[in-house]
Amino acid sequence: MTYYRYHFSFGQGLTPAVKNLMIATGVVFLVQQILRTISIDVYIYYFLSYFALDPEKVWNQYYIWQLFTYIFLHGDFFHILFNLFSLWMFGGELESYWGRRRFLFYFFFCGIGAGIFTVLLSPYPVIGASGAIYGILLAFGWLFPNRPIYIYFLFPIPAKYMVIIFGLIEFFSSGSAGGGVAHLTHLGGLVFGLFFMAYPAIRQKLRREYYKRKWSQRGPGGGYYH
């Protein structure tokens, strides 16, 4: 568990997109608990079968919507608590920095991207917003690299190092499905988040190289060699 000294109070930090994501996730979790109470068979063989991310169903039955719906499902109270707490703690500042639309695009880009990563590399079904949350952690460390994060409320560490530590943990754990933790999905969120954050700089560099090459090919009098 991580914590950092947020410069807003709780009410001010609950930005509109973050609030709506938290409400939607909470409502879906409530539906999960109701269905589980009414009939565990209906919950597992119908609800989870259609809305959890199952790579086999995506490949063989084209359940493409699962790449979106799995984000809102959670396994237990502590699973949803950690994700919603992290969403509030880091997502609010990202939304304030980017604006609502860009923040939501990034959230689902990382969440769906983490799902694609999972479908390509793992046979195991997954649920949860953790892939999107790990993308949010990466963006926070990228934009606010020296912001102190308090590990277990005690030890301050700059956000950039926290992201590196989390990334290494997920990378070296990605070959294991033990403990019910979707390490590959977490890693996928980090990978897609890194691509999103680095893409503008990569595009600018490629554009400079293109025009540099184009200029070097110009012949005398401004013409081009053939």
Coordinates of C-alpha atoms in Angstrom, one line a residue:
M1 CA 0.0 0.0 0.0
T2 CA 1.3 3.4 -0.9
Y3 CA 0.4 7.0 0.2
Y4 CA 1.5 10.4 -0.7
R5 CA 0.6 13.8 0.8
Y6 CA -2.0 15.0 -1.5
H7 CA -2.3 18.8 -1.6
F8 CA -6.1 18.8 -1.9
S9 CA -8.6 17.8 0.7
F10 CA -10.6 14.6 0.0
G11 CA -13.6 16.5 -1.4
Q12 CA -11.6 18.8 -3.7
G13 CA -9.4 15.8 -4.9
L14 CA -12.5 13.9 -6.1
T15 CA -12.5 15.1 -9.6
P16 CA -15.5 14.5 -11.9
A17 CA -14.1 11.6 -14.1
V18 CA -12.5 9.9 -11.1
K19 CA -15.8 10.2 -9.2
N20 CA -17.8 8.7 -12.0
L21 CA -15.3 5.8 -12.5
M22 CA -15.5 5.1 -8.8
I23 CA -19.3 5.2 -8.8
A24 CA -19.6 2.9 -11.8
T25 CA -17.1 0.4 -10.4
G26 CA -18.8 0.5 -7.0
V27 CA -22.2 -0.2 -8.6
V28 CA -20.9 -3.1 -10.7
F29 CA -19.2 -4.6 -7.5
L30 CA -22.6 -4.3 -5.7
V31 CA -24.3 -6.2 -8.6
Q32 CA -21.6 -8.8 -8.4
Q33 CA -22.3 -9.3 -4.7
I34 CA -26.0 -9.5 -5.2
L35 CA -25.7 -12.1 -8.0
R36 CA -23.2 -14.1 -6.0
T37 CA -25.7 -14.2 -3.1
I38 CA -28.7 -15.1 -5.2
S39 CA -27.0 -17.9 -7.2
I40 CA -23.3 -18.7 -7.4
D41 CA -23.9 -20.7 -10.7
V42 CA -25.6 -17.7 -12.4
Y43 CA -22.7 -15.5 -11.2
I44 CA -19.9 -17.7 -12.5
Y45 CA -21.4 -19.3 -15.6
Y46 CA -23.3 -16.4 -16.9
F47 CA -22.2 -13.1 -15.5
L48 CA -18.4 -13.7 -15.2
S49 CA -18.5 -15.9 -18.3
Y50 CA -19.7 -12.9 -20.4
F51 CA -18.0 -10.0 -18.7
A52 CA -14.7 -11.2 -17.2
L53 CA -11.7 -11.2 -19.6
D54 CA -11.2 -14.7 -20.7
P55 CA -8.5 -15.0 -23.4
E56 CA -9.9 -18.2 -24.8
K57 CA -13.3 -16.6 -25.3
V58 CA -11.8 -13.6 -26.9
W59 CA -9.8 -15.7 -29.4
N60 CA -12.4 -18.4 -30.1
Q61 CA -15.8 -16.7 -29.6
Y62 CA -14.8 -13.1 -30.3
Y63 CA -16.0 -11.8 -26.9
I64 CA -14.2 -8.5 -27.7
W65 CA -16.3 -6.5 -25.3
Q66 CA -14.6 -8.3 -22.4
L67 CA -11.5 -6.1 -23.0
F68 CA -13.7 -3.2 -21.7
T69 CA -16.0 -4.9 -19.2
Y70 CA -13.4 -6.7 -17.2
I71 CA -12.1 -3.3 -15.9
F72 CA -15.1 -2.8 -13.8
L73 CA -15.2 -6.2 -12.1
H74 CA -13.4 -7.0 -8.9
G75 CA -12.7 -10.2 -7.0
D76 CA -13.2 -9.0 -3.4
F77 CA -13.5 -6.0 -1.1
F78 CA -9.7 -5.5 -0.8
H79 CA -9.2 -5.7 -4.5
I80 CA -11.7 -3.0 -5.2
L81 CA -10.6 -0.9 -2.2
F82 CA -6.9 -0.8 -3.4
N83 CA -7.9 0.1 -6.9
L84 CA -10.4 2.8 -6.0
F85 CA -8.0 4.2 -3.4
S86 CA -5.2 4.4 -6.0
L87 CA -7.6 5.9 -8.6
W88 CA -8.5 8.6 -6.2
M89 CA -5.0 9.2 -4.9
F90 CA -3.2 9.5 -8.2
G91 CA -6.0 9.9 -10.8
G92 CA -7.4 13.2 -9.4
E93 CA -4.2 15.0 -10.0
L94 CA -3.8 13.6 -13.5
E95 CA -7.3 14.6 -14.3
S96 CA -6.6 18.1 -13.0
Y97 CA -3.4 18.3 -15.1
W98 CA -4.8 16.8 -18.3
G99 CA -8.5 17.5 -18.2
R100 CA -11.4 15.0 -18.0
R101 CA -11.4 13.8 -21.6
R102 CA -7.7 13.1 -21.9
F103 CA -7.7 11.5 -18.5
L104 CA -10.5 9.1 -19.4
F105 CA -8.9 8.3 -22.8
Y106 CA -5.7 7.4 -21.0
F107 CA -7.5 5.3 -18.3
F108 CA -9.2 3.2 -20.9
F109 CA -6.2 3.1 -23.2
C110 CA -4.2 1.5 -20.4
G111 CA -7.1 -0.7 -19.2
I112 CA -7.9 -2.0 -22.7
G113 CA -4.3 -2.2 -23.6
A114 CA -3.5 -4.3 -20.5
G115 CA -6.4 -6.6 -21.6
I116 CA -4.9 -7.0 -25.1
F117 CA -1.5 -7.7 -23.5
T118 CA -3.1 -10.4 -21.3
V119 CA -5.0 -12.0 -24.2
L120 CA -1.8 -12.2 -26.3
L121 CA 0.4 -13.6 -23.6
S122 CA -1.7 -15.4 -21.0
P123 CA -4.4 -18.1 -21.0
Y124 CA -5.8 -17.1 -17.6
P125 CA -9.1 -15.1 -17.1
V126 CA -8.7 -11.8 -15.3
I127 CA -10.9 -9.1 -13.7
G128 CA -10.2 -5.7 -12.3
A129 CA -9.0 -2.2 -13.1
S130 CA -5.4 -2.9 -12.0
G131 CA -4.0 -2.6 -15.5
A132 CA -5.5 0.9 -15.9
I133 CA -4.3 1.7 -12.3
Y134 CA -0.7 0.7 -13.1
G135 CA -0.9 3.0 -16.2
I136 CA -2.0 5.8 -13.9
L137 CA 0.9 5.1 -11.5
L138 CA 3.3 5.3 -14.5
A139 CA 1.8 8.6 -15.7
F140 CA 2.0 10.1 -12.2
G141 CA 5.7 9.1 -11.9
W142 CA 6.3 10.5 -15.4
L143 CA 4.7 13.9 -14.8
F144 CA 5.5 14.3 -11.1
P145 CA 8.8 12.3 -10.8
N146 CA 10.0 13.8 -7.6
R147 CA 6.7 13.8 -5.7
P148 CA 7.2 11.8 -2.5
I149 CA 5.2 8.6 -2.1
Y150 CA 5.0 7.2 1.4
I151 CA 5.4 3.4 1.3
Y152 CA 3.2 1.8 4.0
F153 CA 2.7 5.4 5.3
L154 CA 6.3 5.5 6.6
F155 CA 9.1 5.6 4.0
P156 CA 9.2 8.5 1.4
I157 CA 10.3 7.6 -2.1
P158 CA 10.2 9.8 -5.2
A159 CA 7.3 8.7 -7.5
K160 CA 9.7 7.9 -10.4
Y161 CA 11.5 5.3 -8.3
M162 CA 8.2 3.9 -7.1
V163 CA 7.2 3.3 -10.7
I164 CA 10.5 1.6 -11.5
I165 CA 10.2 -0.7 -8.4
F166 CA 6.6 -1.6 -9.3
G167 CA 7.6 -2.2 -12.9
L168 CA 10.5 -4.5 -11.9
I169 CA 8.2 -6.5 -9.5
E170 CA 5.6 -7.0 -12.2
F171 CA 8.3 -7.9 -14.9
F172 CA 9.9 -10.5 -12.7
S173 CA 6.6 -11.9 -11.5
S174 CA 5.0 -12.0 -15.0
G175 CA 5.8 -15.6 -15.6
S176 CA 3.8 -16.6 -12.5
A177 CA 0.0 -16.8 -12.1
G178 CA 0.3 -17.6 -8.4
G179 CA -1.6 -15.9 -5.7
G180 CA -4.5 -14.9 -8.0
V181 CA -2.5 -11.8 -9.1
A182 CA -2.6 -10.9 -12.8
H183 CA 1.0 -9.7 -13.1
L184 CA 1.0 -9.7 -16.9
T185 CA -2.1 -7.5 -16.8
H186 CA -0.3 -5.0 -14.5
L187 CA 2.8 -5.1 -16.7
G188 CA 0.6 -4.5 -19.8
G189 CA -0.9 -1.4 -18.1
L190 CA 2.7 -0.1 -17.5
V191 CA 3.7 -0.9 -21.1
F192 CA 0.8 0.8 -22.7
G193 CA 1.1 3.8 -20.3
L194 CA 4.8 4.1 -21.2
F195 CA 4.0 4.1 -24.9
F196 CA 1.3 6.8 -24.4
M197 CA 3.6 9.0 -22.4
A198 CA 6.7 8.5 -24.6
Y199 CA 4.9 8.7 -28.0
P200 CA 5.0 12.6 -28.4
A201 CA 8.8 12.6 -27.9
I202 CA 9.3 9.6 -30.2
R203 CA 7.1 11.2 -32.9
Q204 CA 9.0 14.5 -32.7
K205 CA 12.3 12.8 -32.9
L206 CA 11.2 10.8 -36.0
R207 CA 9.9 13.9 -37.6
R208 CA 13.2 15.7 -37.0
E209 CA 15.1 12.8 -38.5
Y210 CA 12.8 12.7 -41.5
Y211 CA 13.3 16.4 -42.3
K212 CA 17.0 16.1 -41.6
R213 CA 17.3 13.3 -44.1
K214 CA 15.0 15.1 -46.6
W215 CA 17.1 18.2 -46.4
S216 CA 20.4 16.3 -46.8
Q217 CA 19.1 14.8 -50.1
R218 CA 18.5 18.2 -51.7
G219 CA 20.8 18.8 -54.6
P220 CA 22.3 22.1 -55.9
G221 CA 19.7 24.9 -56.4
G222 CA 17.3 23.3 -54.0
G223 CA 16.5 20.3 -56.2
Y224 CA 16.5 16.7 -55.1
Y225 CA 18.8 13.9 -56.2
H226 CA 17.1 11.0 -57.9

